[in-house]
Short mmCIF file of C-alpha atoms and ligand atoms in Angstrom, two decimals:
data_model
loop_
_atom_site.label_atom_id
_atom_site.label_comp_id
_atom_site.label_asym_id
_atom_site.label_seq_id
_atom_site.Cartn_x
_atom_site.Cartn_y
_atom_site.Cartn_z
CA MET A 1 13.45 -122.29 8.90
CA ALA A 2 16.61 -121.25 7.03
CA VAL A 3 18.01 -123.91 4.71
CA GLU A 4 21.69 -124.75 4.75
CA LEU A 5 23.44 -125.61 1.49
CA SER A 6 26.87 -126.12 3.00
CA THR A 7 27.89 -129.57 4.10
CA THR A 8 30.77 -131.45 5.70
CA PHE A 9 32.35 -134.30 3.77
CA THR A 10 35.48 -136.17 4.89
CA GLY A 11 35.99 -133.45 7.48
CA LEU A 12 35.95 -130.64 4.90
CA ARG A 13 33.34 -127.88 4.86
CA PHE A 14 31.90 -127.46 1.35
CA PRO A 15 29.78 -124.36 0.46
CA ASN A 16 27.46 -126.88 -1.24
CA PRO A 17 27.71 -130.60 -2.07
CA PHE A 18 28.16 -130.08 -5.82
CA LEU A 19 31.60 -130.53 -7.45
CA LEU A 20 32.94 -130.46 -10.95
CA SER A 21 34.58 -133.84 -11.54
CA SER A 22 38.08 -134.38 -12.89
CA ALA A 23 37.72 -133.69 -16.64
CA PRO A 24 37.93 -130.86 -19.23
CA PRO A 25 35.87 -128.43 -17.07
CA THR A 26 38.72 -128.49 -14.52
CA GLU A 27 41.69 -128.67 -16.89
CA SER A 28 42.89 -125.08 -16.42
CA GLU A 29 43.23 -122.29 -13.88
CA SER A 30 40.77 -120.08 -15.75
CA ASN A 31 38.13 -122.82 -15.90
CA ILE A 32 38.43 -123.57 -12.18
CA LEU A 33 38.25 -119.89 -11.23
CA ARG A 34 35.15 -119.50 -13.43
CA ALA A 35 33.67 -122.60 -11.82
CA PHE A 36 34.07 -121.23 -8.31
CA GLU A 37 32.68 -117.87 -9.39
CA ALA A 38 29.68 -119.70 -10.86
CA GLY A 39 29.03 -121.35 -7.48
CA TRP A 40 30.45 -124.88 -7.56
CA GLY A 41 31.19 -125.98 -3.98
CA GLY A 42 34.32 -127.80 -5.06
CA VAL A 43 36.30 -128.95 -8.06
CA VAL A 44 38.42 -132.00 -8.68
CA THR A 45 41.26 -131.04 -11.00
CA LYS A 46 41.86 -132.82 -14.27
CA THR A 47 44.09 -135.74 -13.27
CA ILE A 48 47.72 -134.71 -12.76
CA GLY A 49 50.51 -137.22 -13.43
CA LEU A 50 54.27 -137.45 -13.88
CA HIS A 51 54.36 -139.54 -17.04
CA PRO A 52 54.30 -137.86 -20.49
CA VAL A 53 50.86 -137.57 -22.11
CA VAL A 54 50.05 -137.15 -25.79
CA ASN A 55 46.42 -137.34 -26.83
CA VAL A 56 45.08 -138.76 -30.11
CA VAL A 57 44.81 -136.63 -33.24
CA GLY A 58 41.32 -135.15 -33.58
CA PRO A 59 38.39 -135.09 -31.16
CA LYS A 60 38.90 -136.55 -27.70
CA THR A 61 35.21 -136.42 -26.74
CA LYS A 62 31.97 -136.70 -28.69
CA PHE A 63 28.33 -136.79 -27.68
CA LEU A 64 25.88 -139.51 -28.66
CA ARG A 65 22.32 -138.34 -29.25
CA ALA A 66 18.96 -140.13 -29.59
CA ASP A 67 15.95 -139.18 -31.72
CA ALA A 68 12.41 -139.01 -30.39
CA GLU A 69 10.78 -140.29 -33.58
CA SER A 70 13.16 -143.10 -34.46
CA ALA A 71 15.52 -145.51 -32.79
CA ALA A 72 18.51 -143.68 -34.30
CA LEU A 73 21.48 -143.27 -32.01
CA SER A 74 24.36 -141.28 -33.41
CA MET A 75 27.12 -138.76 -32.73
CA LYS A 76 25.94 -136.74 -35.74
CA LYS A 77 24.62 -133.35 -34.67
CA ARG A 78 20.96 -132.93 -35.67
CA PRO A 79 18.03 -130.80 -34.56
CA GLY A 80 15.66 -132.18 -31.95
CA ALA A 81 17.96 -134.96 -30.77
CA ALA A 82 18.40 -135.57 -27.03
CA LEU A 83 21.68 -136.27 -25.29
CA HIS A 84 22.25 -139.97 -24.65
CA SER A 85 25.87 -140.01 -23.48
CA SER A 86 29.38 -138.67 -23.86
CA TRP A 87 32.15 -140.86 -25.20
CA ASN A 88 35.81 -139.97 -24.63
CA TRP A 89 39.30 -141.33 -24.97
CA GLU A 90 41.04 -138.34 -23.45
CA LEU A 91 44.07 -139.14 -21.34
CA ILE A 92 44.92 -137.36 -18.08
CA SER A 93 46.18 -133.75 -18.07
CA ASP A 94 48.87 -133.10 -20.67
CA LYS A 95 50.21 -130.33 -18.41
CA THR A 96 53.12 -131.13 -16.09
CA LEU A 97 53.09 -131.07 -12.31
CA ASP A 98 55.30 -127.96 -12.46
CA TRP A 99 52.65 -126.26 -14.61
CA TRP A 100 49.92 -127.15 -12.15
CA LEU A 101 51.58 -126.29 -8.82
CA PRO A 102 51.66 -122.47 -8.91
CA ARG A 103 48.15 -122.49 -10.36
CA LEU A 104 46.79 -124.68 -7.56
CA GLY A 105 48.25 -122.27 -5.00
CA ARG A 106 46.77 -119.24 -6.78
CA ILE A 107 43.32 -120.85 -7.09
CA LYS A 108 43.26 -121.78 -3.41
CA ARG A 109 44.30 -118.29 -2.34
CA ALA A 110 41.62 -116.73 -4.57
CA PHE A 111 38.85 -119.03 -3.25
CA PRO A 112 39.91 -120.23 0.21
CA LYS A 113 36.40 -121.38 1.18
CA HIS A 114 35.83 -123.49 -1.94
CA MET A 115 37.20 -127.01 -1.92
CA LEU A 116 40.06 -127.76 -4.29
CA VAL A 117 40.68 -131.47 -4.77
CA ALA A 118 43.73 -132.61 -6.73
CA SER A 119 43.21 -135.71 -8.85
CA ILE A 120 46.46 -137.63 -9.21
CA MET A 121 47.68 -140.71 -11.06
CA ALA A 122 50.96 -142.59 -11.33
CA GLY A 123 52.09 -146.09 -12.18
CA SER A 124 52.15 -148.76 -9.53
CA GLY A 125 54.41 -151.47 -10.93
CA ASN A 126 57.39 -150.91 -8.61
CA ASP A 127 58.61 -148.85 -5.66
CA THR A 128 59.84 -145.97 -7.83
CA GLU A 129 56.42 -145.70 -9.48
CA LEU A 130 54.70 -145.86 -6.10
CA ARG A 131 56.90 -143.00 -4.88
CA HIS A 132 55.55 -140.94 -7.79
CA TRP A 133 52.14 -141.09 -6.09
CA GLN A 134 53.78 -139.63 -2.98
CA THR A 135 55.55 -136.92 -4.98
CA LEU A 136 52.25 -135.87 -6.55
CA ALA A 137 50.40 -136.01 -3.24
CA THR A 138 52.88 -133.94 -1.23
CA ALA A 139 53.34 -131.36 -3.99
CA CYS A 140 49.58 -130.77 -4.32
CA GLN A 141 48.92 -130.62 -0.59
CA ASN A 142 51.82 -128.20 -0.12
CA GLU A 143 50.02 -125.83 -2.49
CA GLY A 144 46.95 -125.87 -0.24
CA CYS A 145 44.76 -128.48 -1.93
CA ASP A 146 42.03 -129.64 0.42
CA ALA A 147 41.92 -133.30 -0.60
CA LEU A 148 43.43 -135.80 -3.01
CA GLU A 149 41.47 -137.99 -5.40
CA LEU A 150 43.31 -141.08 -6.62
CA ASN A 151 42.52 -141.85 -10.24
CA LEU A 152 42.21 -145.65 -10.13
CA SER A 153 39.64 -145.59 -12.87
CA CYS A 154 40.66 -144.08 -16.22
CA PRO A 155 39.38 -146.70 -18.72
CA HIS A 156 41.83 -146.08 -21.56
CA MET A 157 45.31 -146.62 -20.14
CA ASP A 158 47.55 -149.12 -21.97
CA ARG A 159 49.76 -149.67 -18.92
CA PRO A 160 48.56 -152.52 -16.71
CA ASP A 161 49.64 -150.59 -13.62
CA MET A 162 47.64 -147.41 -14.31
CA GLY A 163 44.06 -146.17 -14.22
CA SER A 164 41.22 -148.69 -14.28
CA ASN A 165 43.76 -151.51 -14.55
CA VAL A 166 44.77 -150.64 -10.99
CA GLY A 167 41.13 -150.16 -10.03
CA LYS A 168 40.37 -153.75 -11.04
CA ASP A 169 43.01 -155.14 -8.68
CA GLN A 170 42.03 -155.07 -5.01
CA ALA A 171 45.62 -155.50 -3.79
CA LEU A 172 46.99 -152.68 -5.97
CA VAL A 173 44.13 -150.39 -4.97
CA SER A 174 45.01 -151.03 -1.36
CA ILE A 175 48.76 -150.56 -1.86
CA VAL A 176 48.41 -147.30 -3.78
CA THR A 177 45.97 -145.88 -1.24
CA LYS A 178 48.25 -146.87 1.64
CA VAL A 179 51.31 -145.35 -0.03
CA VAL A 180 49.51 -142.04 -0.49
CA LYS A 181 48.09 -142.13 3.02
CA GLU A 182 51.65 -142.47 4.38
CA VAL A 183 52.40 -138.90 3.27
CA ALA A 184 48.96 -137.31 3.10
CA THR A 185 47.91 -134.76 5.68
CA ILE A 186 44.62 -134.12 3.87
CA PRO A 187 41.73 -136.53 3.08
CA VAL A 188 42.34 -139.12 0.36
CA TRP A 189 39.46 -140.19 -1.90
CA ALA A 190 39.69 -143.27 -4.14
CA LYS A 191 37.93 -142.97 -7.50
CA LEU A 192 37.16 -146.51 -8.60
CA THR A 193 36.31 -147.98 -11.97
CA PRO A 194 32.79 -149.30 -12.53
CA SER A 195 34.16 -151.82 -15.05
CA THR A 196 34.61 -154.63 -12.56
CA THR A 197 32.52 -157.56 -11.36
CA ASP A 198 32.01 -156.46 -7.77
CA ILE A 199 33.07 -152.91 -6.96
CA VAL A 200 32.68 -153.66 -3.25
CA VAL A 201 35.85 -155.78 -3.46
CA GLU A 202 38.00 -152.92 -4.74
CA ALA A 203 36.33 -150.44 -2.38
CA ARG A 204 37.28 -152.71 0.52
CA GLY A 205 40.86 -152.61 -0.74
CA ALA A 206 40.80 -148.82 -0.78
CA LEU A 207 39.28 -148.59 2.68
CA LEU A 208 41.81 -151.08 4.07
CA GLY A 209 44.50 -148.85 2.58
CA GLY A 210 43.01 -145.97 4.56
CA ALA A 211 40.86 -144.14 1.97
CA ASP A 212 38.65 -141.45 3.50
CA ALA A 213 36.04 -141.69 0.74
CA ILE A 214 35.07 -143.76 -2.28
CA VAL A 215 34.20 -141.99 -5.53
CA SER A 216 32.17 -143.69 -8.28
CA SER A 217 31.71 -143.76 -11.21
CA ASN A 218 34.33 -142.92 -13.72
CA THR A 219 33.17 -143.55 -17.30
CA PHE A 220 32.17 -147.07 -18.35
CA THR A 221 34.46 -148.93 -20.79
CA SER A 222 32.79 -148.73 -24.19
CA LEU A 223 33.15 -148.34 -27.95
CA PRO A 224 31.63 -145.73 -30.25
CA LEU A 225 29.04 -147.03 -32.74
CA ILE A 226 29.86 -147.95 -36.35
CA ASP A 227 28.20 -145.76 -38.99
CA ALA A 228 26.07 -148.04 -41.18
CA GLU A 229 26.81 -145.95 -44.31
CA THR A 230 30.56 -145.49 -44.05
CA LEU A 231 31.25 -148.64 -41.99
CA GLU A 232 33.60 -146.47 -39.90
CA PHE A 233 33.42 -145.91 -36.16
CA GLU A 234 31.76 -142.58 -35.47
CA ILE A 235 34.96 -141.44 -33.80
CA HIS A 236 38.25 -142.83 -35.07
CA VAL A 237 41.74 -141.96 -36.24
CA ASP A 238 42.76 -143.50 -39.57
CA GLY A 239 39.89 -145.98 -39.18
CA ARG A 240 41.13 -147.15 -35.80
CA VAL A 241 39.57 -146.85 -32.38
CA SER A 242 40.35 -148.07 -28.90
CA THR A 243 37.99 -148.55 -25.99
CA GLY A 244 37.07 -145.34 -24.22
CA GLY A 245 34.65 -144.17 -21.58
CA LEU A 246 30.89 -143.63 -21.60
CA GLY A 247 29.46 -140.83 -19.44
CA GLY A 248 26.31 -138.71 -19.30
CA PRO A 249 22.60 -139.63 -18.99
CA ALA A 250 23.07 -143.24 -20.17
CA ILE A 251 25.19 -144.12 -17.16
CA LEU A 252 23.02 -142.62 -14.42
CA PRO A 253 21.12 -145.87 -13.64
CA LEU A 254 24.29 -147.96 -14.07
CA SER A 255 26.26 -145.78 -11.72
CA LEU A 256 23.43 -145.74 -9.17
CA ALA A 257 23.54 -149.54 -9.05
CA LYS A 258 27.27 -149.40 -8.27
CA MET A 259 26.70 -146.74 -5.63
CA SER A 260 23.93 -148.74 -4.01
CA GLN A 261 26.25 -151.74 -3.68
CA LEU A 262 28.90 -149.51 -2.10
CA THR A 263 26.76 -147.64 0.38
CA GLN A 264 25.07 -150.84 1.54
CA ALA A 265 28.38 -152.63 2.01
CA PHE A 266 29.89 -149.72 3.96
CA PRO A 267 27.00 -147.85 5.59
CA ASP A 268 29.34 -145.70 7.67
CA GLY A 269 31.56 -144.78 4.72
CA SER A 270 31.81 -141.50 2.81
CA PHE A 271 30.81 -141.55 -0.86
CA SER A 272 30.93 -139.07 -3.72
CA GLY A 273 28.55 -139.98 -6.55
CA ILE A 274 29.22 -139.33 -10.22
CA GLY A 275 27.49 -140.35 -13.42
CA GLY A 276 24.78 -138.72 -15.54
CA ILE A 277 23.94 -135.84 -13.23
CA SER A 278 22.55 -132.67 -14.78
CA THR A 279 19.68 -131.77 -12.42
CA PHE A 280 19.04 -131.79 -8.69
CA ASP A 281 16.60 -134.70 -9.16
CA HIS A 282 19.47 -136.76 -10.59
CA ALA A 283 21.76 -135.77 -7.71
CA LEU A 284 19.00 -136.58 -5.21
CA ASN A 285 19.25 -140.26 -6.20
CA TYR A 286 22.87 -140.35 -5.08
CA PHE A 287 22.12 -138.49 -1.83
CA LEU A 288 19.23 -140.80 -0.96
CA LEU A 289 21.47 -143.82 -1.56
CA GLY A 290 24.06 -142.42 0.86
CA CYS A 291 26.39 -140.00 -0.96
CA GLY A 292 27.63 -136.92 0.87
CA THR A 293 28.69 -135.07 -2.30
CA VAL A 294 28.16 -135.49 -6.05
CA GLN A 295 30.25 -134.60 -9.08
CA VAL A 296 29.38 -133.54 -12.64
CA CYS A 297 31.24 -133.73 -15.94
CA THR A 298 29.28 -134.27 -19.19
CA ALA A 299 26.45 -131.86 -18.38
CA ALA A 300 28.95 -129.14 -17.43
CA MET A 301 30.96 -129.65 -20.63
CA LEU A 302 27.80 -128.89 -22.62
CA ASP A 303 26.95 -125.80 -20.54
CA HIS A 304 29.59 -123.16 -21.34
CA ALA A 305 32.38 -125.65 -20.50
CA ILE A 306 32.03 -125.30 -16.72
CA GLY A 307 28.27 -125.55 -16.13
CA PRO A 308 27.13 -122.15 -14.79
CA HIS A 309 23.46 -122.98 -15.38
CA ILE A 310 23.87 -126.51 -14.07
CA ILE A 311 25.31 -125.37 -10.73
CA ARG A 312 22.68 -122.67 -10.32
CA ALA A 313 19.94 -125.28 -10.90
CA LEU A 314 21.60 -127.75 -8.50
CA ASN A 315 21.85 -125.18 -5.70
CA ASP A 316 18.31 -123.90 -6.33
CA GLY A 317 17.05 -127.48 -6.47
CA LEU A 318 18.60 -128.33 -3.10
CA ALA A 319 17.25 -125.14 -1.50
CA ARG A 320 13.73 -125.75 -2.87
CA PHE A 321 13.85 -129.41 -1.81
CA LEU A 322 14.77 -128.46 1.76
CA GLU A 323 12.04 -125.80 1.85
CA ARG A 324 9.49 -128.34 0.58
CA HIS A 325 10.42 -130.77 3.35
CA ALA A 326 10.73 -128.22 6.16
CA ASP A 327 7.77 -129.91 7.88
CA ARG A 328 9.97 -132.99 8.38
CA GLY A 329 12.53 -130.78 10.11
CA TRP A 330 15.01 -131.11 7.26
CA THR A 331 17.32 -128.10 7.05
CA GLN A 332 20.46 -129.58 5.51
CA LEU A 333 21.70 -132.40 3.28
CA GLN A 334 22.65 -134.67 6.19
CA ASP A 335 18.98 -134.83 7.19
CA PHE A 336 18.12 -137.03 4.22
CA VAL A 337 21.39 -138.68 3.08
CA GLY A 338 20.98 -142.45 2.85
CA LEU A 339 17.20 -142.42 3.40
CA ARG A 340 16.58 -144.91 0.57
CA ARG A 341 19.77 -146.93 0.92
CA ASP A 342 18.10 -149.97 2.48
CA ARG A 343 15.19 -150.06 0.04
CA VAL A 344 17.39 -151.93 -2.44
CA VAL A 345 16.98 -155.62 -1.60
CA SER A 346 17.37 -159.00 -3.27
CA GLN A 347 14.63 -160.11 -5.71
CA SER A 348 13.17 -162.69 -3.35
CA GLN A 349 12.55 -159.99 -0.75
CA ILE A 350 10.15 -158.17 -3.10
CA ARG A 351 6.48 -158.92 -2.36
CA ARG A 352 4.70 -161.53 -4.55
CA PRO A 353 0.96 -161.88 -5.16
CA ASP A 354 -0.62 -163.02 -1.87
CA VAL A 355 -1.36 -166.58 -3.03
CA LYS A 356 2.11 -167.21 -4.39
CA ASP A 357 5.46 -167.52 -2.74
CA TYR A 358 8.92 -167.16 -4.27
CA ARG A 359 12.12 -168.28 -2.62
CA GLY A 360 14.66 -166.90 -5.04
CA GLY A 361 14.56 -170.10 -7.09
CA TYR A 362 16.10 -172.14 -4.30
CA ASP A 363 13.33 -174.53 -3.37
CA ALA A 364 13.33 -176.73 -6.46
CA GLU A 365 14.65 -180.27 -6.10
CA GLY A 366 18.43 -180.31 -5.85
CA TYR A 367 18.74 -176.70 -4.63
CA ALA A 368 19.78 -175.49 -1.21
CA GLU A 369 17.25 -174.20 1.27
CA PRO A 370 16.83 -170.41 1.13
CA ALA A 371 18.88 -168.46 3.63
CA ALA A 372 16.95 -167.25 6.65
CA PRO A 373 15.76 -163.66 6.06
C1 LIG B 1 36.50 -135.87 -21.78
C2 LIG B 1 36.55 -136.47 -20.41
C3 LIG B 1 37.75 -136.50 -19.72
C4 LIG B 1 37.83 -137.07 -18.46
N1 LIG B 1 39.01 -137.05 -17.79
C5 LIG B 1 39.08 -137.58 -16.53
C6 LIG B 1 40.29 -137.50 -15.78
O1 LIG B 1 41.30 -136.95 -16.21
N2 LIG B 1 40.29 -138.06 -14.54
C7 LIG B 1 39.19 -138.66 -13.99
O2 LIG B 1 39.23 -139.14 -12.86
N3 LIG B 1 38.02 -138.73 -14.70
C8 LIG B 1 37.95 -138.21 -15.93
N4 LIG B 1 36.75 -138.23 -16.62
C9 LIG B 1 35.58 -138.87 -16.00
C10 LIG B 1 34.65 -137.86 -15.33
O3 LIG B 1 35.29 -137.20 -14.27
C11 LIG B 1 33.37 -138.55 -14.79
O4 LIG B 1 33.75 -139.52 -13.83
C12 LIG B 1 32.55 -139.22 -15.88
O5 LIG B 1 32.51 -138.45 -17.05
C13 LIG B 1 31.11 -139.52 -15.43
O6 LIG B 1 30.43 -138.34 -15.11
P1 LIG B 1 29.34 -137.66 -16.11
O7 LIG B 1 28.30 -138.71 -16.38
O8 LIG B 1 28.83 -136.46 -15.35
O9 LIG B 1 30.09 -137.29 -17.34
C14 LIG B 1 36.66 -137.65 -17.88
C15 LIG B 1 35.45 -137.62 -18.59
C16 LIG B 1 35.37 -137.03 -19.83
C17 LIG B 1 34.05 -137.00 -20.57
#
């Protein structure tokens, strides 16, 4: 039976379910064109905004590596070390909307069958700021973008009405999504921050605002490590650092936990999974939990800037996986999406030794009766 790599997500037909996420791999026209040539099914542009952006002096991203023979964890490059994570404090695109618009149109015309998603961000403190979201949305969709991704998740914005500061506020998430939906003629995805107590709360806000999909995770709020010799942060400017975002292998299990919460809370929803993906086996986790697409950043940055080998391995991995499971009648992604979603349960629902019983710690004196299963 022929296997089918293409898939439909939020009403859009993707050549395959693998996207480059909004980040350096999608910061320019040439990168995005190379990415489509290499086989990515879609790209989410580096986030486009209307406010001025100036990045820090020096490196904006570094990679933390672990040693096999010691517990050392460091950003220092050394032979034999394995990637642990990326750390970045890069702001959104420093290119203007006017710079982006003709490029978006050209990219879409060059690759009409590949999905071009515009990531956008504005403030949300007043009506004028909220209208900026609409300006960005209409401009990008007029150039032929297939979907919009709302950046409600950048972890290093000072403004309380931008990035993950919006993503931590259910009401603001809802308002921003609704404002964009008022003008959008294409699907709107909400990219939420994982740095919140219960991501289901903010996802509900986005869905109430009309979001067509939830995207998770952006990077996790974090600090670089301090070098024990120099007593300086491994990445700093004049000895100073601010919180930034952790991505890459270290966040795969963290991001899966967030995704599991989301897909269980909204079993009929559409989800795009991000965090620590570099192989099909990693992506498979997100699919089995209920994601219809996945996105990649760190691994692509380390593979010729746009991940030509990564996307080849992802597509090959999906094709081989479908071939291996042909006997189950699986021919496409939809045949196995969400298959392990309901295997994540509360602790007390996990089997105990036969002679013992455990009621989630509820049956001691002074505690409530356990809820009926
Ligand atoms: C250097 C860098 C810049 C990023 N810039 C953006 C951005 O502009 N907008 C956005 O939504 N996410 C941004 N991200 C987050 C990524 O899109 C992605 O959500 C995150 O890195 C987790 O995926 P990964 O584990 O594959 O790296 C950035 C990540 C990195 C490392």
